[in-house]
Amino acid sequence: MRSDVATLPGSPERPNEDWVAAALSPSGCGGTVVLLDGVTPPAGDDGCVHTVPWFTAHLGGALTELSASRPDMPLSEILSRAIRRTADAHRDTCDLSHVRTPQATVVLARWDAASVEHLVLSDSALLLEAPDGTVRAVLDDRLDRVPDEVRRSLAATDRLRNREGGFFTAAADPAVAARAVTGTTPRARVRSLAALSDGASRWVELFGAGDWAACLGVLRAEGATGLLRRVRALETADTEAGGTHRWKRHDDATAVHVELGPPEGISPPPAR
Ligand SMILES: [Zn+2]
């Protein structure tokens, strides 16, 4: 197994609010990937005395620890417990009922010798590559279904945030875990996997520079850093051309790619 991780802040003046971890457990032929994209609130208006990086570090740390230590527990239960643990860490100091209480998108993947489990909540992406090179993107497209004009209005977006008919993020309510997109794939059908925050997946979703299989090809050939460099180049070129493509020039961008290799115990066929 091999993992490759890269992350870039959207702006040098602001903290990077993405959070990523790749934990490999060679003895069990298993591992975990966690990727969070913290939602940026308007300055000081989230009912919380902490920062978004404080929140993502607590949530990401809990997700990593529980994924590794509780193989018996489904990923949705792990997300639920990690949200509760994080909420408990600031319940006494902060207003967790605030609609913009610190929150994040979540990609969680965990594998062992038999299977690959996944969980996706909100607009980060998980890619699963089959041995034949076919790439399946696991997406929670609820935020994409919110029209752009609504997303440009904070008040209108807030009316859909963690509400029925809107979109869901990991905030302070453990029940949101039941809204995540989840699934399990046989390990033999996954050669590699990747997780991308929306600042990185825009190579496909915003710029259309290639499809998901091409994106995975860039990750393999040029590494996670290579993909992020390509995104920044497209953003810069777009800005110089008049900046029609988006309202946020650069976003925090994170990519992690894990080559799973063949699971232990499955040997190549004997030579004849
Ligand atoms: Zn807080």
CSV table of C-alpha atoms and ligand atoms in Angstrom, one decimal:
chain,number,residue,atom,x,y,z
A,1,MET,CA,0.0,0.0,0.0
A,2,ARG,CA,1.1,3.5,-0.7
A,3,SER,CA,-0.5,6.9,0.1
A,4,ASP,CA,0.1,10.3,-1.4
A,5,VAL,CA,-1.4,13.5,0.1
A,6,ALA,CA,-1.2,17.1,-0.8
A,7,THR,CA,-3.1,20.2,0.4
A,8,LEU,CA,-2.9,23.9,-0.5
A,9,PRO,CA,-4.6,26.9,1.2
A,10,GLY,CA,-6.9,29.0,-1.0
A,11,SER,CA,-5.2,32.1,0.2
A,12,PRO,CA,-1.9,32.7,2.1
A,13,GLU,CA,-3.7,35.1,4.4
A,14,ARG,CA,-6.3,32.6,5.6
A,15,PRO,CA,-5.9,29.2,7.4
A,16,ASN,CA,-6.5,26.1,5.3
A,17,GLU,CA,-9.8,24.7,6.5
A,18,ASP,CA,-9.4,21.3,4.8
A,19,TRP,CA,-8.2,18.4,7.0
A,20,VAL,CA,-6.9,15.1,5.7
A,21,ALA,CA,-5.5,11.9,7.2
A,22,ALA,CA,-4.4,8.6,5.6
A,23,ALA,CA,-3.7,5.8,8.1
A,24,LEU,CA,-2.3,2.5,6.7
A,25,SER,CA,-2.3,-0.6,8.8
A,26,PRO,CA,0.0,-3.0,6.9
A,27,SER,CA,-0.5,-5.9,9.4
A,28,GLY,CA,-4.2,-6.1,8.7
A,29,CYS,CA,-3.8,-5.1,5.0
A,30,GLY,CA,-6.2,-2.3,5.9
A,31,GLY,CA,-6.4,1.5,6.3
A,32,THR,CA,-8.5,4.6,6.5
A,33,VAL,CA,-8.7,7.9,4.6
A,34,VAL,CA,-10.5,10.9,6.2
A,35,LEU,CA,-10.9,14.1,4.3
A,36,LEU,CA,-12.9,17.1,5.7
A,37,ASP,CA,-13.6,20.5,4.1
A,38,GLY,CA,-14.5,23.0,6.8
A,39,VAL,CA,-17.3,25.4,5.9
A,40,THR,CA,-16.1,29.0,6.2
A,41,PRO,CA,-18.6,31.2,8.2
A,42,PRO,CA,-18.7,35.0,7.8
A,43,ALA,CA,-16.2,36.4,10.4
A,44,GLY,CA,-17.3,35.7,13.9
A,45,ASP,CA,-20.8,34.7,13.1
A,46,ASP,CA,-21.1,31.1,14.0
A,47,GLY,CA,-21.9,31.0,17.7
A,48,CYS,CA,-18.5,29.4,18.4
A,49,VAL,CA,-15.5,30.7,20.3
A,50,HIS,CA,-13.2,28.2,18.4
A,51,THR,CA,-11.9,28.2,14.8
A,52,VAL,CA,-12.9,26.0,11.9
A,53,PRO,CA,-9.4,24.3,12.1
A,54,TRP,CA,-10.1,23.5,15.7
A,55,PHE,CA,-13.4,21.9,14.7
A,56,THR,CA,-12.0,19.9,11.8
A,57,ALA,CA,-9.0,18.7,13.9
A,58,HIS,CA,-11.4,17.4,16.6
A,59,LEU,CA,-13.8,15.8,14.1
A,60,GLY,CA,-11.0,14.4,11.8
A,61,GLY,CA,-9.1,13.1,14.8
A,62,ALA,CA,-12.1,11.3,16.2
A,63,LEU,CA,-13.0,9.8,12.8
A,64,THR,CA,-9.5,8.5,12.3
A,65,GLU,CA,-9.3,7.0,15.7
A,66,LEU,CA,-12.7,5.4,15.6
A,67,SER,CA,-12.2,4.0,12.1
A,68,ALA,CA,-9.0,2.3,13.0
A,69,SER,CA,-10.0,1.1,16.5
A,70,ARG,CA,-13.6,0.0,15.8
A,71,PRO,CA,-13.6,-2.2,12.7
A,72,ASP,CA,-16.8,-3.7,14.0
A,73,MET,CA,-18.6,-0.3,13.7
A,74,PRO,CA,-20.2,0.9,10.5
A,75,LEU,CA,-18.9,4.2,9.1
A,76,SER,CA,-22.2,6.0,9.6
A,77,GLU,CA,-22.0,5.0,13.3
A,78,ILE,CA,-18.4,6.2,13.4
A,79,LEU,CA,-19.4,9.6,11.9
A,80,SER,CA,-22.3,9.9,14.4
A,81,ARG,CA,-20.0,9.2,17.4
A,82,ALA,CA,-17.3,11.5,16.1
A,83,ILE,CA,-19.8,14.4,15.7
A,84,ARG,CA,-21.1,13.8,19.2
A,85,ARG,CA,-17.6,13.7,20.7
A,86,THR,CA,-16.7,16.9,18.9
A,87,ALA,CA,-19.9,18.6,20.0
A,88,ASP,CA,-19.3,17.6,23.6
A,89,ALA,CA,-15.9,19.3,23.4
A,90,HIS,CA,-17.5,22.7,23.0
A,91,ARG,CA,-21.1,22.3,24.1
A,92,ASP,CA,-20.4,24.3,27.3
A,93,THR,CA,-18.8,27.3,25.6
A,94,CYS,CA,-20.6,27.6,22.3
A,95,ASP,CA,-24.1,27.8,20.8
A,96,LEU,CA,-24.3,24.6,18.9
A,97,SER,CA,-27.9,25.4,17.7
A,98,HIS,CA,-26.5,28.2,15.6
A,99,VAL,CA,-27.2,27.4,11.9
A,100,ARG,CA,-23.5,28.1,11.0
A,101,THR,CA,-22.0,26.3,14.0
A,102,PRO,CA,-18.7,24.9,12.7
A,103,GLN,CA,-19.3,22.2,10.1
A,104,ALA,CA,-17.5,20.2,7.4
A,105,THR,CA,-18.0,18.0,4.4
A,106,VAL,CA,-16.8,14.4,5.0
A,107,VAL,CA,-15.2,11.7,3.0
A,108,LEU,CA,-14.4,8.5,4.9
A,109,ALA,CA,-13.1,5.3,3.4
A,110,ARG,CA,-11.9,2.2,5.2
A,111,TRP,CA,-10.6,-1.0,3.8
A,112,ASP,CA,-9.4,-4.4,4.9
A,113,ALA,CA,-8.4,-7.6,3.0
A,114,ALA,CA,-12.0,-8.3,2.1
A,115,SER,CA,-13.8,-5.0,1.4
A,116,VAL,CA,-13.7,-1.2,1.0
A,117,GLU,CA,-16.3,0.8,2.9
A,118,HIS,CA,-17.1,4.4,2.0
A,119,LEU,CA,-19.1,7.4,3.4
A,120,VAL,CA,-19.6,10.7,1.6
A,121,LEU,CA,-21.4,13.7,3.1
A,122,SER,CA,-21.7,17.0,1.1
A,123,ASP,CA,-19.6,18.1,-1.8
A,124,SER,CA,-16.2,16.4,-1.4
A,125,ALA,CA,-15.6,13.4,-3.8
A,126,LEU,CA,-14.4,9.9,-3.4
A,127,LEU,CA,-13.0,8.0,-6.4
A,128,LEU,CA,-12.9,4.2,-6.5
A,129,GLU,CA,-10.6,2.7,-9.3
A,130,ALA,CA,-11.3,-0.8,-10.4
A,131,PRO,CA,-8.4,-3.1,-11.6
A,132,ASP,CA,-9.4,-2.5,-15.2
A,133,GLY,CA,-9.0,1.3,-14.8
A,134,THR,CA,-12.7,2.1,-14.5
A,135,VAL,CA,-13.3,4.9,-12.0
A,136,ARG,CA,-16.5,5.4,-10.0
A,137,ALA,CA,-17.1,8.7,-8.3
A,138,VAL,CA,-19.1,8.6,-5.1
A,139,LEU,CA,-20.8,11.9,-4.7
A,140,ASP,CA,-23.4,13.5,-2.4
A,141,ASP,CA,-24.9,15.9,-5.0
A,142,ARG,CA,-27.5,17.5,-2.7
A,143,LEU,CA,-25.5,20.8,-2.6
A,144,ASP,CA,-25.1,20.8,-6.4
A,145,ARG,CA,-28.8,20.7,-6.7
A,146,VAL,CA,-29.0,24.1,-4.9
A,147,PRO,CA,-29.2,26.8,-7.6
A,148,ASP,CA,-26.1,29.1,-7.9
A,149,GLU,CA,-28.2,32.2,-7.2
A,150,VAL,CA,-29.3,30.6,-3.9
A,151,ARG,CA,-25.7,29.7,-3.0
A,152,ARG,CA,-24.6,33.3,-3.5
A,153,SER,CA,-27.0,34.4,-0.8
A,154,LEU,CA,-26.0,33.5,2.7
A,155,ALA,CA,-29.5,33.8,4.2
A,156,ALA,CA,-31.0,31.6,1.4
A,157,THR,CA,-28.2,29.0,1.8
A,158,ASP,CA,-28.8,29.0,5.6
A,159,ARG,CA,-32.4,28.1,5.0
A,160,LEU,CA,-31.3,24.9,3.3
A,161,ARG,CA,-28.4,24.1,5.6
A,162,ASN,CA,-29.0,20.8,7.4
A,163,ARG,CA,-32.7,21.0,6.6
A,164,GLU,CA,-35.0,18.5,4.9
A,165,GLY,CA,-35.0,19.2,1.2
A,166,GLY,CA,-31.6,21.1,1.4
A,167,PHE,CA,-28.1,19.8,2.0
A,168,PHE,CA,-26.3,18.2,5.0
A,169,THR,CA,-22.9,18.7,6.6
A,170,ALA,CA,-21.2,17.3,9.7
A,171,ALA,CA,-22.0,20.0,12.3
A,172,ALA,CA,-23.2,19.3,15.9
A,173,ASP,CA,-26.1,16.9,15.2
A,174,PRO,CA,-25.0,13.2,15.2
A,175,ALA,CA,-28.3,12.2,13.4
A,176,VAL,CA,-26.9,13.7,10.1
A,177,ALA,CA,-24.7,10.6,9.7
A,178,ALA,CA,-27.8,8.8,8.5
A,179,ARG,CA,-28.0,11.2,5.5
A,180,ALA,CA,-24.5,10.3,4.2
A,181,VAL,CA,-24.0,8.3,1.0
A,182,THR,CA,-22.5,4.9,2.1
A,183,GLY,CA,-21.6,1.7,0.5
A,184,THR,CA,-19.2,-1.3,0.4
A,185,THR,CA,-17.2,-2.7,-2.5
A,186,PRO,CA,-15.3,-6.0,-2.6
A,187,ARG,CA,-11.5,-5.2,-2.1
A,188,ALA,CA,-10.7,-7.2,-5.2
A,189,ARG,CA,-12.6,-4.6,-7.3
A,190,VAL,CA,-10.6,-1.6,-6.0
A,191,ARG,CA,-7.1,-1.0,-7.2
A,192,SER,CA,-6.8,2.5,-5.8
A,193,LEU,CA,-9.0,5.2,-4.2
A,194,ALA,CA,-8.8,8.9,-4.0
A,195,ALA,CA,-10.5,11.7,-1.9
A,196,LEU,CA,-10.8,15.3,-3.2
A,197,SER,CA,-12.1,18.4,-1.5
A,198,ASP,CA,-14.1,20.6,-3.9
A,199,GLY,CA,-11.1,22.9,-4.3
A,200,ALA,CA,-9.4,19.9,-6.0
A,201,SER,CA,-12.3,18.2,-7.7
A,202,ARG,CA,-13.0,21.4,-9.6
A,203,TRP,CA,-10.4,20.1,-12.1
A,204,VAL,CA,-13.3,17.9,-13.3
A,205,GLU,CA,-16.4,19.5,-12.0
A,206,LEU,CA,-15.8,23.2,-12.7
A,207,PHE,CA,-13.1,23.3,-15.4
A,208,GLY,CA,-14.0,20.0,-17.2
A,209,ALA,CA,-10.3,19.4,-17.8
A,210,GLY,CA,-11.0,15.7,-17.9
A,211,ASP,CA,-13.3,13.0,-16.5
A,212,TRP,CA,-12.8,11.2,-13.2
A,213,ALA,CA,-10.7,8.5,-14.8
A,214,ALA,CA,-8.4,11.2,-16.3
A,215,CYS,CA,-8.3,12.8,-12.8
A,216,LEU,CA,-7.1,9.5,-11.3
A,217,GLY,CA,-4.6,9.2,-14.1
A,218,VAL,CA,-3.1,12.6,-13.1
A,219,LEU,CA,-2.9,11.5,-9.5
A,220,ARG,CA,-1.0,8.4,-10.4
A,221,ALA,CA,1.3,10.0,-12.9
A,222,GLU,CA,2.0,13.4,-11.2
A,223,GLY,CA,0.9,12.8,-7.6
A,224,ALA,CA,-1.5,14.7,-5.5
A,225,THR,CA,0.7,17.8,-5.8
A,226,GLY,CA,0.6,17.6,-9.6
A,227,LEU,CA,-3.3,17.6,-9.6
A,228,LEU,CA,-3.3,20.7,-7.3
A,229,ARG,CA,-0.8,22.5,-9.5
A,230,ARG,CA,-3.0,21.9,-12.5
A,231,VAL,CA,-6.0,23.3,-10.6
A,232,ARG,CA,-4.1,26.4,-9.7
A,233,ALA,CA,-2.9,26.9,-13.3
A,234,LEU,CA,-6.5,26.6,-14.6
A,235,GLU,CA,-7.7,29.1,-11.9
A,236,THR,CA,-5.0,31.6,-12.8
A,237,ALA,CA,-5.7,31.3,-16.5
A,238,ASP,CA,-9.4,31.7,-15.9
A,239,THR,CA,-8.8,34.8,-13.8
A,240,GLU,CA,-6.6,36.3,-16.5
A,241,ALA,CA,-9.3,35.5,-19.1
A,242,GLY,CA,-12.0,37.5,-17.1
A,243,GLY,CA,-12.8,35.1,-14.3
A,244,THR,CA,-16.2,33.8,-15.5
A,245,HIS,CA,-15.9,30.4,-13.9
A,246,ARG,CA,-16.5,30.9,-10.2
A,247,TRP,CA,-17.0,33.4,-7.4
A,248,LYS,CA,-14.2,32.1,-5.2
A,249,ARG,CA,-10.9,32.4,-7.1
A,250,HIS,CA,-8.9,29.8,-5.1
A,251,ASP,CA,-10.3,27.4,-2.6
A,252,ASP,CA,-8.5,25.3,-0.1
A,253,ALA,CA,-7.6,22.2,-2.2
A,254,THR,CA,-6.8,18.8,-0.9
A,255,ALA,CA,-6.2,15.4,-2.6
A,256,VAL,CA,-5.2,12.0,-1.2
A,257,HIS,CA,-4.6,9.0,-3.4
A,258,VAL,CA,-4.0,5.5,-2.0
A,259,GLU,CA,-2.7,2.5,-4.1
A,260,LEU,CA,-4.2,-0.5,-2.4
A,261,GLY,CA,-2.4,-3.1,-4.3
A,262,PRO,CA,-3.5,-6.8,-4.2
A,263,PRO,CA,-4.9,-7.8,-0.8
A,264,GLU,CA,-2.7,-10.1,1.3
A,265,GLY,CA,-3.7,-13.7,0.9
A,266,ILE,CA,-4.5,-13.4,-2.7
A,267,SER,CA,-1.4,-14.6,-4.6
A,268,PRO,CA,-0.8,-14.3,-8.3
A,269,PRO,CA,-1.7,-17.4,-10.2
A,270,PRO,CA,1.1,-20.0,-10.1
A,271,ALA,CA,3.4,-20.0,-13.2
A,272,ARG,CA,2.7,-23.0,-15.5
B,1,ZN,ZN,-16.8,26.1,19.8
